[in-house]
Short mmCIF file of C-alpha atoms in Angstrom, two decimals:
data_model
loop_
_atom_site.label_atom_id
_atom_site.label_comp_id
_atom_site.label_asym_id
_atom_site.label_seq_id
_atom_site.Cartn_x
_atom_site.Cartn_y
_atom_site.Cartn_z
CA MET A 17 -19.25 -48.09 12.29
CA GLU A 18 -20.41 -48.54 8.70
CA ASN A 19 -21.31 -44.85 8.53
CA LYS A 20 -17.84 -43.85 9.76
CA ASP A 21 -16.16 -46.12 7.22
CA ALA A 22 -18.32 -44.72 4.43
CA LEU A 23 -17.55 -41.16 5.54
CA LEU A 24 -13.83 -41.90 5.71
CA GLU A 25 -13.93 -43.42 2.23
CA MET A 26 -15.71 -40.31 0.93
CA TYR A 27 -13.04 -38.03 2.45
CA LYS A 28 -10.30 -40.11 0.82
CA THR A 29 -12.04 -39.86 -2.55
CA ILE A 30 -12.40 -36.10 -2.22
CA PHE A 31 -8.74 -35.82 -1.19
CA GLU A 32 -7.71 -37.55 -4.41
CA LEU A 33 -10.16 -35.73 -6.70
CA VAL A 34 -9.52 -32.13 -5.65
CA TYR A 35 -7.86 -30.06 -8.36
CA ASN A 36 -5.14 -28.74 -6.04
CA TRP A 37 -2.14 -30.84 -5.04
CA VAL A 38 -2.27 -31.49 -1.29
CA VAL A 39 0.16 -32.72 1.35
CA VAL A 40 -0.48 -33.19 5.09
CA VAL A 41 2.36 -33.38 7.63
CA ASP A 42 2.47 -34.04 11.37
CA LYS A 43 3.90 -31.63 13.97
CA ASP A 44 7.41 -32.91 13.28
CA GLY A 45 7.15 -32.40 9.50
CA TYR A 46 6.66 -36.05 8.46
CA VAL A 47 4.28 -36.74 5.56
CA ARG A 48 1.01 -38.33 6.70
CA MET A 49 -1.10 -37.80 3.54
CA ILE A 50 -0.37 -36.75 -0.05
CA ASN A 51 -2.69 -37.06 -3.04
CA GLU A 52 -2.03 -38.98 -6.23
CA GLY A 53 -1.75 -35.92 -8.49
CA TYR A 54 1.03 -34.42 -6.38
CA CYS A 55 2.87 -37.75 -6.31
CA LYS A 56 2.76 -38.09 -10.10
CA PHE A 57 4.36 -34.69 -10.49
CA LEU A 58 7.02 -35.54 -7.89
CA GLU A 59 7.59 -38.91 -9.63
CA THR A 60 6.84 -40.90 -6.51
CA THR A 61 3.87 -42.73 -4.96
CA PRO A 62 1.86 -42.16 -1.78
CA LYS A 63 3.29 -45.41 -0.37
CA GLU A 64 6.89 -44.19 -0.88
CA ALA A 65 6.24 -40.62 0.34
CA ILE A 66 4.16 -41.25 3.48
CA GLY A 67 6.37 -41.61 6.52
CA LYS A 68 9.29 -39.64 5.12
CA HIS A 69 10.23 -36.16 6.27
CA VAL A 70 8.66 -33.61 3.96
CA THR A 71 12.08 -32.20 2.99
CA GLU A 72 12.94 -35.61 1.48
CA VAL A 73 9.81 -35.58 -0.69
CA ILE A 74 9.19 -31.95 -1.78
CA GLU A 75 11.88 -29.62 -3.05
CA ASN A 76 12.20 -26.20 -1.34
CA THR A 77 9.33 -27.00 1.03
CA ARG A 78 8.63 -24.95 4.15
CA MET A 79 5.98 -27.20 5.66
CA HIS A 80 8.33 -28.29 8.49
CA ILE A 81 8.93 -24.60 9.29
CA VAL A 82 5.22 -23.71 9.31
CA VAL A 83 4.41 -26.44 11.89
CA LYS A 84 7.15 -25.01 14.11
CA THR A 85 6.30 -21.30 13.82
CA GLY A 86 2.53 -21.73 13.61
CA GLU A 87 2.43 -18.92 11.02
CA ARG A 88 0.43 -19.55 7.85
CA GLU A 89 2.01 -18.73 4.48
CA ILE A 90 -0.40 -17.78 1.70
CA GLY A 91 0.39 -17.34 -2.00
CA ASP A 92 4.09 -18.12 -1.65
CA ILE A 93 6.13 -18.87 -4.80
CA GLN A 94 7.88 -22.24 -4.52
CA LYS A 95 10.21 -23.65 -7.14
CA ILE A 96 9.86 -27.41 -7.68
CA LYS A 97 11.59 -29.25 -10.52
CA GLY A 98 12.21 -25.97 -12.34
CA ASN A 99 8.56 -24.84 -12.07
CA LYS A 100 7.52 -21.75 -10.11
CA MET A 101 4.36 -22.71 -8.22
CA ILE A 102 1.95 -20.82 -5.98
CA ALA A 103 1.59 -22.59 -2.63
CA ASP A 104 -0.39 -22.16 0.59
CA ARG A 105 0.85 -23.61 3.90
CA ILE A 106 -1.49 -23.67 6.91
CA PRO A 107 -0.82 -25.09 10.41
CA ILE A 108 -3.46 -27.44 11.88
CA ARG A 109 -4.43 -26.81 15.51
CA LYS A 110 -6.40 -28.88 18.00
CA ASP A 111 -7.26 -27.52 21.44
CA GLY A 112 -4.85 -24.67 20.77
CA GLU A 113 -1.86 -26.89 19.98
CA ILE A 114 -0.31 -27.46 16.55
CA ILE A 115 -0.72 -31.10 15.51
CA GLY A 116 0.39 -30.74 11.89
CA GLY A 117 -0.01 -28.72 8.72
CA VAL A 118 -1.61 -28.83 5.29
CA GLY A 119 0.03 -27.54 2.12
CA THR A 120 -1.66 -26.97 -1.23
CA VAL A 121 -0.36 -26.03 -4.64
CA LEU A 122 -2.98 -23.68 -6.09
CA PHE A 123 -1.30 -23.07 -9.44
CA LYS A 124 1.16 -25.50 -11.00
CA ASP A 125 3.22 -22.64 -12.40
CA VAL A 126 3.15 -18.85 -12.71
CA VAL A 127 1.93 -19.16 -16.31
CA GLU A 128 -1.17 -20.94 -15.04
CA LEU A 129 -1.73 -18.12 -12.53
CA ASP A 130 -1.33 -15.56 -15.31
CA THR A 131 -3.90 -17.45 -17.41
CA TYR A 132 -6.29 -17.52 -14.46
CA VAL A 133 -5.86 -13.79 -13.80
CA LYS A 134 -6.50 -13.02 -17.47
CA ARG A 135 -9.68 -15.12 -17.40
CA VAL A 136 -10.87 -13.29 -14.28
CA ASN A 137 -10.13 -9.93 -15.95
CA VAL A 138 -12.15 -10.99 -19.00
CA LEU A 139 -15.06 -12.04 -16.76
CA GLU A 140 -14.91 -8.75 -14.84
CA LYS A 141 -15.01 -6.80 -18.11
CA GLU A 142 -18.00 -8.87 -19.24
CA VAL A 143 -19.79 -8.18 -15.95
CA ASP A 144 -19.07 -4.44 -16.29
CA PHE A 145 -20.35 -4.55 -19.88
CA TYR A 146 -23.61 -6.22 -18.87
CA LYS A 147 -24.04 -3.76 -15.99
CA ARG A 148 -23.66 -0.87 -18.44
CA GLU A 149 -26.08 -2.53 -20.87
CA LEU A 150 -28.62 -3.04 -18.09
CA LYS A 151 -28.37 0.63 -17.15
CA ARG A 152 -28.72 1.62 -20.80
CA LEU A 153 -31.79 -0.58 -21.35
CA LEU A 154 -33.38 0.76 -18.18
CA GLY A 155 -32.54 4.33 -19.20
CA ASN A 156 -30.22 4.68 -16.20
CA GLU A 157 -27.04 5.89 -17.91
CA ASP A 158 -27.43 9.58 -17.16
CA SER A 159 -24.87 11.43 -15.05
CA PHE A 160 -24.46 15.05 -13.95
CA ASP A 161 -22.57 15.68 -17.20
CA ARG A 162 -25.86 15.15 -19.05
CA ILE A 163 -27.48 18.06 -17.18
CA ILE A 164 -26.82 20.89 -19.63
CA GLY A 165 -26.35 24.44 -18.38
CA ILE A 166 -23.91 27.06 -17.11
CA SER A 167 -26.36 29.42 -15.43
CA GLU A 168 -25.89 30.10 -11.72
CA ALA A 169 -29.36 28.67 -11.09
CA ILE A 170 -28.62 25.21 -12.54
CA GLU A 171 -24.97 25.10 -11.41
CA GLY A 172 -26.03 25.64 -7.79
CA VAL A 173 -28.63 22.88 -7.98
CA LYS A 174 -26.15 20.46 -9.60
CA GLU A 175 -23.59 21.15 -6.88
CA LEU A 176 -26.14 20.44 -4.14
CA ALA A 177 -27.28 17.24 -5.88
CA LYS A 178 -23.68 16.01 -6.16
CA GLN A 179 -23.19 16.51 -2.42
CA VAL A 180 -26.46 14.73 -1.65
CA ALA A 181 -25.55 11.77 -3.89
CA ALA A 182 -22.78 10.69 -1.51
CA THR A 183 -25.22 10.30 1.41
CA LYS A 184 -27.86 7.68 2.24
CA SER A 185 -30.60 10.24 2.94
CA ASN A 186 -33.93 10.38 1.13
CA VAL A 187 -34.26 13.18 -1.42
CA LEU A 188 -37.29 15.17 -2.55
CA LEU A 189 -37.04 16.73 -6.01
CA LEU A 190 -39.33 19.70 -6.59
CA GLY A 191 -40.01 21.42 -9.88
CA GLU A 192 -42.47 22.01 -12.68
CA SER A 193 -43.19 19.35 -15.28
CA GLY A 194 -40.42 19.05 -17.83
CA THR A 195 -37.61 20.53 -15.72
CA GLY A 196 -35.62 17.27 -15.63
CA LYS A 197 -36.47 15.72 -12.25
CA GLY A 198 -36.00 12.22 -13.66
CA LEU A 199 -32.59 13.17 -15.06
CA PHE A 200 -31.53 14.48 -11.64
CA ALA A 201 -32.80 11.32 -9.91
CA THR A 202 -30.73 9.10 -12.23
CA ALA A 203 -27.63 11.29 -11.87
CA ILE A 204 -27.89 11.21 -8.06
CA HIS A 205 -28.23 7.41 -8.07
CA ASN A 206 -25.34 6.93 -10.49
CA ALA A 207 -23.08 9.14 -8.37
CA SER A 208 -23.98 7.23 -5.18
CA ALA A 209 -22.47 4.13 -3.58
CA ARG A 210 -25.56 2.19 -4.78
CA ASN A 211 -24.80 2.60 -8.48
CA GLU A 212 -23.80 -1.07 -8.85
CA TYR A 213 -27.53 -1.83 -8.85
CA PRO A 214 -30.12 -0.42 -11.26
CA LEU A 215 -32.33 2.53 -10.33
CA ILE A 216 -35.94 1.33 -10.00
CA LYS A 217 -38.47 3.85 -11.32
CA VAL A 218 -42.15 4.12 -10.39
CA ASN A 219 -44.61 6.70 -11.74
CA CYS A 220 -47.20 6.92 -8.98
CA ALA A 221 -49.66 8.72 -11.27
CA ALA A 222 -49.52 6.08 -14.01
CA ILE A 223 -50.49 3.05 -11.87
CA PRO A 224 -54.18 2.49 -10.98
CA GLU A 225 -54.86 2.84 -7.25
CA ALA A 226 -56.02 -0.79 -6.98
CA LEU A 227 -52.69 -2.07 -8.33
CA LEU A 228 -50.31 0.35 -6.63
CA GLU A 229 -49.75 -1.72 -3.46
CA SER A 230 -48.94 -4.94 -5.34
CA GLU A 231 -46.73 -2.98 -7.75
CA LEU A 232 -44.72 -1.44 -4.92
CA PHE A 233 -44.62 -4.35 -2.47
CA GLY A 234 -45.33 -7.42 -4.63
CA TYR A 235 -47.73 -10.27 -3.89
CA GLU A 236 -47.76 -13.96 -2.95
CA GLN A 237 -49.19 -16.73 -5.08
CA GLY A 238 -52.98 -16.82 -4.83
CA ALA A 239 -53.17 -13.40 -3.17
CA PHE A 240 -56.01 -12.43 -5.52
CA THR A 241 -57.76 -13.56 -8.68
CA GLY A 242 -55.34 -13.39 -11.59
CA ALA A 243 -52.21 -13.42 -9.40
CA LYS A 244 -49.23 -15.01 -11.15
CA LYS A 245 -48.10 -18.47 -10.12
CA GLY A 246 -45.23 -18.09 -7.68
CA GLY A 247 -46.19 -14.50 -6.86
CA LYS A 248 -44.39 -11.36 -7.98
CA LEU A 249 -41.56 -9.22 -6.66
CA GLY A 250 -42.49 -5.64 -5.88
CA LYS A 251 -40.48 -2.56 -6.84
CA PHE A 252 -39.14 -2.21 -3.30
CA GLU A 253 -37.71 -5.73 -3.37
CA LEU A 254 -36.18 -5.05 -6.79
CA ALA A 255 -34.63 -1.88 -5.34
CA ASN A 256 -33.05 -3.67 -2.36
CA LYS A 257 -29.52 -2.24 -1.82
CA SER A 258 -30.35 0.29 -4.56
CA THR A 259 -32.53 3.37 -5.06
CA ILE A 260 -36.22 3.68 -5.90
CA PHE A 261 -37.45 6.77 -7.75
CA LEU A 262 -41.06 7.60 -6.85
CA ASP A 263 -42.14 10.11 -9.48
CA GLU A 264 -45.36 12.11 -9.06
CA ILE A 265 -45.41 11.24 -5.34
CA GLY A 266 -48.15 13.83 -4.81
CA GLU A 267 -50.57 11.58 -6.72
CA MET A 268 -50.21 8.70 -4.24
CA PRO A 269 -53.50 7.92 -2.43
CA LEU A 270 -53.61 8.51 1.35
CA ASN A 271 -54.04 4.81 2.21
CA MET A 272 -50.89 3.96 0.23
CA GLN A 273 -49.03 6.85 1.86
CA ALA A 274 -49.55 5.11 5.23
CA LYS A 275 -48.08 1.85 3.89
CA LEU A 276 -45.16 3.66 2.30
CA LEU A 277 -44.47 5.43 5.61
CA LYS A 278 -44.41 2.04 7.40
CA ALA A 279 -41.94 0.67 4.83
CA ILE A 280 -39.65 3.69 5.33
CA GLN A 281 -39.79 3.66 9.13
CA GLU A 282 -39.42 -0.09 9.67
CA LYS A 283 -37.27 -0.78 6.58
CA GLU A 284 -39.43 -3.75 5.70
CA ILE A 285 -42.35 -4.48 3.39
CA ASP A 286 -45.37 -6.79 3.44
CA ARG A 287 -46.31 -8.50 0.22
CA VAL A 288 -50.02 -8.59 -0.63
CA GLY A 289 -51.27 -11.93 0.74
CA GLY A 290 -47.99 -12.53 2.56
CA GLU A 291 -47.62 -13.57 6.20
CA LYS A 292 -44.04 -12.48 6.87
CA SER A 293 -42.44 -9.05 6.55
CA GLN A 294 -39.26 -8.76 4.48
CA LYS A 295 -36.35 -6.48 5.29
CA VAL A 296 -35.26 -4.08 2.52
CA ASP A 297 -32.44 -1.57 2.25
CA VAL A 298 -33.77 1.10 -0.11
CA ARG A 299 -32.94 4.75 -0.64
CA ILE A 300 -35.89 6.86 -1.83
CA ILE A 301 -35.79 9.71 -4.29
CA ALA A 302 -39.25 11.22 -4.66
CA ALA A 303 -40.37 13.90 -7.10
CA THR A 304 -43.40 16.11 -7.57
CA ASN A 305 -44.54 19.22 -9.40
CA GLN A 306 -47.09 19.93 -6.66
CA ASP A 307 -46.81 22.01 -3.49
CA LEU A 308 -46.62 19.22 -0.90
CA LYS A 309 -46.63 21.70 2.00
CA GLU A 310 -49.97 23.05 0.83
CA MET A 311 -51.23 19.48 0.34
CA VAL A 312 -50.22 18.70 3.94
CA GLU A 313 -52.15 21.75 5.18
CA ASN A 314 -55.19 20.62 3.16
CA LYS A 315 -54.89 17.04 4.56
CA LYS A 316 -54.21 15.63 1.10
CA PHE A 317 -50.70 14.44 1.98
CA ARG A 318 -49.52 12.91 5.24
CA GLU A 319 -47.35 15.28 7.28
CA ASP A 320 -45.24 12.44 8.77
CA LEU A 321 -44.53 11.03 5.29
CA TYR A 322 -43.67 14.50 3.99
CA TYR A 323 -40.96 14.91 6.61
CA ARG A 324 -39.65 11.38 5.97
CA LEU A 325 -39.24 12.15 2.28
CA ASN A 326 -38.13 15.75 2.66
CA VAL A 327 -34.81 15.03 4.40
CA ILE A 328 -33.10 16.94 1.61
CA SER A 329 -35.16 18.90 -0.93
CA ILE A 330 -33.81 20.11 -4.25
CA LYS A 331 -35.79 22.63 -6.26
CA ILE A 332 -35.02 22.47 -9.97
CA PRO A 333 -35.46 25.87 -11.66
CA PRO A 334 -37.83 26.24 -14.62
CA LEU A 335 -36.34 27.06 -18.02
CA ARG A 336 -37.62 30.64 -17.96
CA GLU A 337 -35.37 31.27 -14.91
CA ARG A 338 -32.25 30.00 -16.71
CA LYS A 339 -32.68 31.35 -20.22
CA GLU A 340 -28.94 31.75 -20.71
CA ASP A 341 -28.85 27.93 -20.92
CA ILE A 342 -31.21 27.81 -23.92
CA PRO A 343 -28.47 28.17 -26.62
CA LEU A 344 -26.50 25.31 -25.01
CA LEU A 345 -29.60 23.13 -24.78
CA ILE A 346 -30.53 23.82 -28.40
CA ASN A 347 -27.01 22.98 -29.58
CA PHE A 348 -27.12 19.72 -27.59
CA LEU A 349 -30.54 18.81 -29.00
CA ILE A 350 -29.48 19.57 -32.59
CA LYS A 351 -26.50 17.21 -32.25
CA ARG A 352 -28.55 14.48 -30.60
CA LEU A 353 -31.48 14.64 -33.01
CA SER A 354 -29.16 14.76 -36.03
CA LYS A 355 -27.89 11.32 -35.03
CA GLU A 356 -31.25 9.90 -33.95
CA MET A 357 -33.19 11.12 -36.98
CA ASN A 358 -30.27 10.77 -39.42
CA LYS A 359 -30.90 14.31 -40.64
CA PHE A 360 -28.28 16.94 -41.44
CA VAL A 361 -29.06 20.06 -39.40
CA THR A 362 -26.17 22.24 -38.26
CA GLU A 363 -27.51 25.42 -36.70
CA ILE A 364 -30.37 27.75 -35.87
CA THR A 365 -30.81 31.21 -37.38
CA PRO A 366 -30.43 34.31 -35.13
CA MET A 367 -34.10 35.22 -35.62
CA ALA A 368 -35.26 31.75 -34.63
CA MET A 369 -32.95 31.82 -31.62
CA ASP A 370 -34.26 35.23 -30.62
CA CYS A 371 -37.81 33.88 -30.82
CA LEU A 372 -36.96 30.89 -28.59
CA MET A 373 -35.09 33.10 -26.12
CA ASN A 374 -38.14 35.33 -25.72
CA TYR A 375 -40.63 32.49 -25.28
CA HIS A 376 -42.12 31.79 -21.83
CA TRP A 377 -41.51 27.95 -21.86
CA GLN A 378 -44.42 26.83 -19.73
CA GLY A 379 -43.49 23.21 -20.56
CA ASN A 380 -39.82 23.75 -19.77
CA ILE A 381 -37.09 21.57 -21.34
CA ARG A 382 -39.59 18.94 -22.46
CA GLU A 383 -41.41 21.61 -24.49
CA LEU A 384 -38.09 22.83 -25.94
CA GLU A 385 -37.26 19.25 -27.02
CA ASN A 386 -40.63 18.96 -28.75
CA VAL A 387 -40.19 22.29 -30.57
CA ILE A 388 -36.70 21.38 -31.85
CA GLU A 389 -37.84 17.89 -32.92
CA ARG A 390 -40.82 19.43 -34.74
CA ALA A 391 -38.44 21.81 -36.52
CA PHE A 392 -36.25 18.87 -37.58
CA ASN A 393 -39.23 17.34 -39.36
CA LEU A 394 -39.81 20.55 -41.30
CA VAL A 395 -36.21 21.45 -42.20
CA ASP A 396 -35.34 20.61 -45.80
CA LYS A 397 -32.22 21.45 -47.80
CA GLU A 398 -31.42 24.59 -45.82
CA ALA A 399 -29.90 22.42 -43.04
CA ARG A 400 -30.71 24.94 -40.34
CA ILE A 401 -33.68 25.77 -38.16
CA ALA A 402 -35.31 29.03 -39.19
CA LEU A 403 -38.29 31.05 -38.00
CA GLN A 404 -40.70 29.30 -40.40
CA HIS A 405 -39.92 25.93 -38.76
CA LEU A 406 -41.21 27.07 -35.36
CA PRO A 407 -44.88 26.89 -34.22
CA LYS A 408 -46.97 29.95 -35.09
CA SER A 409 -47.90 30.34 -31.42
CA MET A 410 -44.24 31.22 -30.83
CA THR A 411 -43.58 33.41 -33.83
CA ASN A 412 -46.76 35.41 -33.21
CA PRO A 413 -45.73 38.20 -30.81
CA HIS A 414 -49.31 38.54 -29.51
CA GLY A 415 -49.33 34.87 -28.54
CA ASN A 416 -46.03 35.03 -26.69
CA LYS A 417 -46.81 35.91 -23.07
CA GLY A 418 -43.20 36.19 -22.01
CA SER A 419 -41.97 38.43 -24.84
CA ARG A 420 -42.38 41.80 -23.09
CA LYS A 421 -40.47 40.80 -19.98
CA SER A 422 -37.74 38.74 -21.68
CA LYS A 423 -34.23 40.00 -22.41
CA THR A 424 -32.96 40.75 -25.89
CA LEU A 425 -30.86 38.16 -27.68
CA LYS A 426 -27.73 40.30 -27.25
CA ALA A 427 -28.24 40.68 -23.50
CA THR A 428 -28.90 36.97 -23.07
CA LEU A 429 -25.85 35.92 -25.08
CA GLU A 430 -23.71 38.35 -23.06
CA GLU A 431 -25.01 36.73 -19.88
CA VAL A 432 -24.11 33.28 -21.25
CA GLU A 433 -20.61 34.55 -22.09
CA LYS A 434 -20.21 36.15 -18.67
CA ASN A 435 -21.21 32.97 -16.81
CA LEU A 436 -18.97 30.78 -18.98
CA ILE A 437 -15.93 33.01 -18.39
CA ARG A 438 -16.66 33.22 -14.66
CA ARG A 439 -16.89 29.43 -14.35
CA THR A 440 -13.73 28.82 -16.42
CA LEU A 441 -11.79 31.36 -14.35
CA LYS A 442 -12.83 29.54 -11.15
CA GLU A 443 -11.91 26.15 -12.61
CA ASN A 444 -8.44 27.46 -13.51
CA LYS A 445 -8.02 29.33 -10.20
CA TYR A 446 -8.03 32.68 -12.07
CA ASN A 447 -4.96 31.73 -14.13
CA LYS A 448 -5.47 33.97 -17.18
CA TYR A 449 -3.27 31.95 -19.52
CA GLN A 450 -5.02 28.64 -18.75
CA THR A 451 -8.46 30.30 -18.86
CA ALA A 452 -7.84 31.88 -22.27
CA LYS A 453 -6.53 28.55 -23.58
CA ALA A 454 -9.60 26.69 -22.26
CA LEU A 455 -11.95 29.25 -23.84
CA GLY A 456 -10.05 29.31 -27.15
CA ILE A 457 -9.49 33.08 -27.11
CA SER A 458 -6.43 35.33 -26.79
CA ARG A 459 -5.34 36.70 -23.42
CA THR A 460 -5.99 40.22 -24.70
CA SER A 461 -9.63 39.30 -25.45
CA LEU A 462 -9.93 37.64 -22.06
CA TYR A 463 -8.64 40.76 -20.24
CA GLU A 464 -11.16 42.90 -22.14
CA LYS A 465 -14.05 40.62 -21.20
CA ILE A 466 -12.94 40.41 -17.55
CA GLN A 467 -12.99 44.21 -17.45
CA LYS A 468 -16.30 44.37 -19.31
CA TYR A 469 -18.06 41.96 -16.93
CA ASN A 470 -16.12 42.92 -13.79
CA LEU A 471 -14.95 39.34 -13.22
CA TYR A 472 -11.93 40.07 -11.05
CA ALA A 473 -11.04 37.54 -8.33
CA ARG A 474 -12.75 38.28 -5.05
#
């Protein structure tokens, strides 16, 4: 009995302390409970209000209607004493029958609601800001717009990657070192439904074999000597509901490949030293510059894991197969490095460009970035990159393996122009006026170039 009395007293206290104004009526619409705050506003007391019909106590009320219809009314505007209030009215049922109703005033007036909405908007903007900052700090800002190029080779790959981004399937990125596999992984994640969470990156080649399992799956307290107090979350747990990017997947040891396969198949992981498995919802994007098929044949990579990862494979072309993109990439790098290095460089000389166009680019875009950054350090008052700012291994024709097979500067620039016009025509559905306007040339010039490159609609 004492417990029931104490519980009843607690309910009464809560009823009086809640921020909202509350009234409770019986099935006939007579007031059975009303809190002190509501009474003060109505200029009455609980003693005076209880027992009266709700229409005698609250102006413009619909509580007596709600207990008759049994239909709840949410977020209704009710005018009381000249104030527009936001009210909820909910019927109370017991064993399927209506025995009364409860009404609450959520906002004392519309101005209060407006203030609340503004506060929520401010909080949402703050959350969005911190999400963007987190992505920036983790290096996860990149989108498909950051993948520079207009060549058919790169455009086709970008289009495929955009389609893949909308799915939940695992992706295998193939390509030589420096082709931009990490950039593609980030762009795919950011274009997916998982982009609310950060992309978790793991370089399988950079983590010692002995630490790889605990790095991927975490560990419990006391799992081994030197383990942190409280244990540690693994990358897979951090990537729950998000995406994990496993770079250099070909470097993963065979014993870890078996554990990764188990995590993919069962969608759960086992912490080192843990007794219970934990469910995880993770999408995997893996990348390698190795021939995984050949590694499977040589028993250096598990065949079952290969097929789990290779649901959709995307091969990123090397720079030497998309040389028409080099001028665009150089222009982008000049603008970016000018800001980063606070150095005024505006252009590159035709001879220097010709040299870079004829180079083999074994290191792909990463090598191009290094060459342009090196040139920035050597440029002085001339404010442009010239032949003397490039490495001698490039300017020496005998040291340039790709020079004999490469196109001339004129042919390459014409190919860039052709691809740009073709793409712009497609974007504007072959509307010549809109295409010329987008390209910044006259319609006469556009007609000449369409004829020159045979770019008629097919």
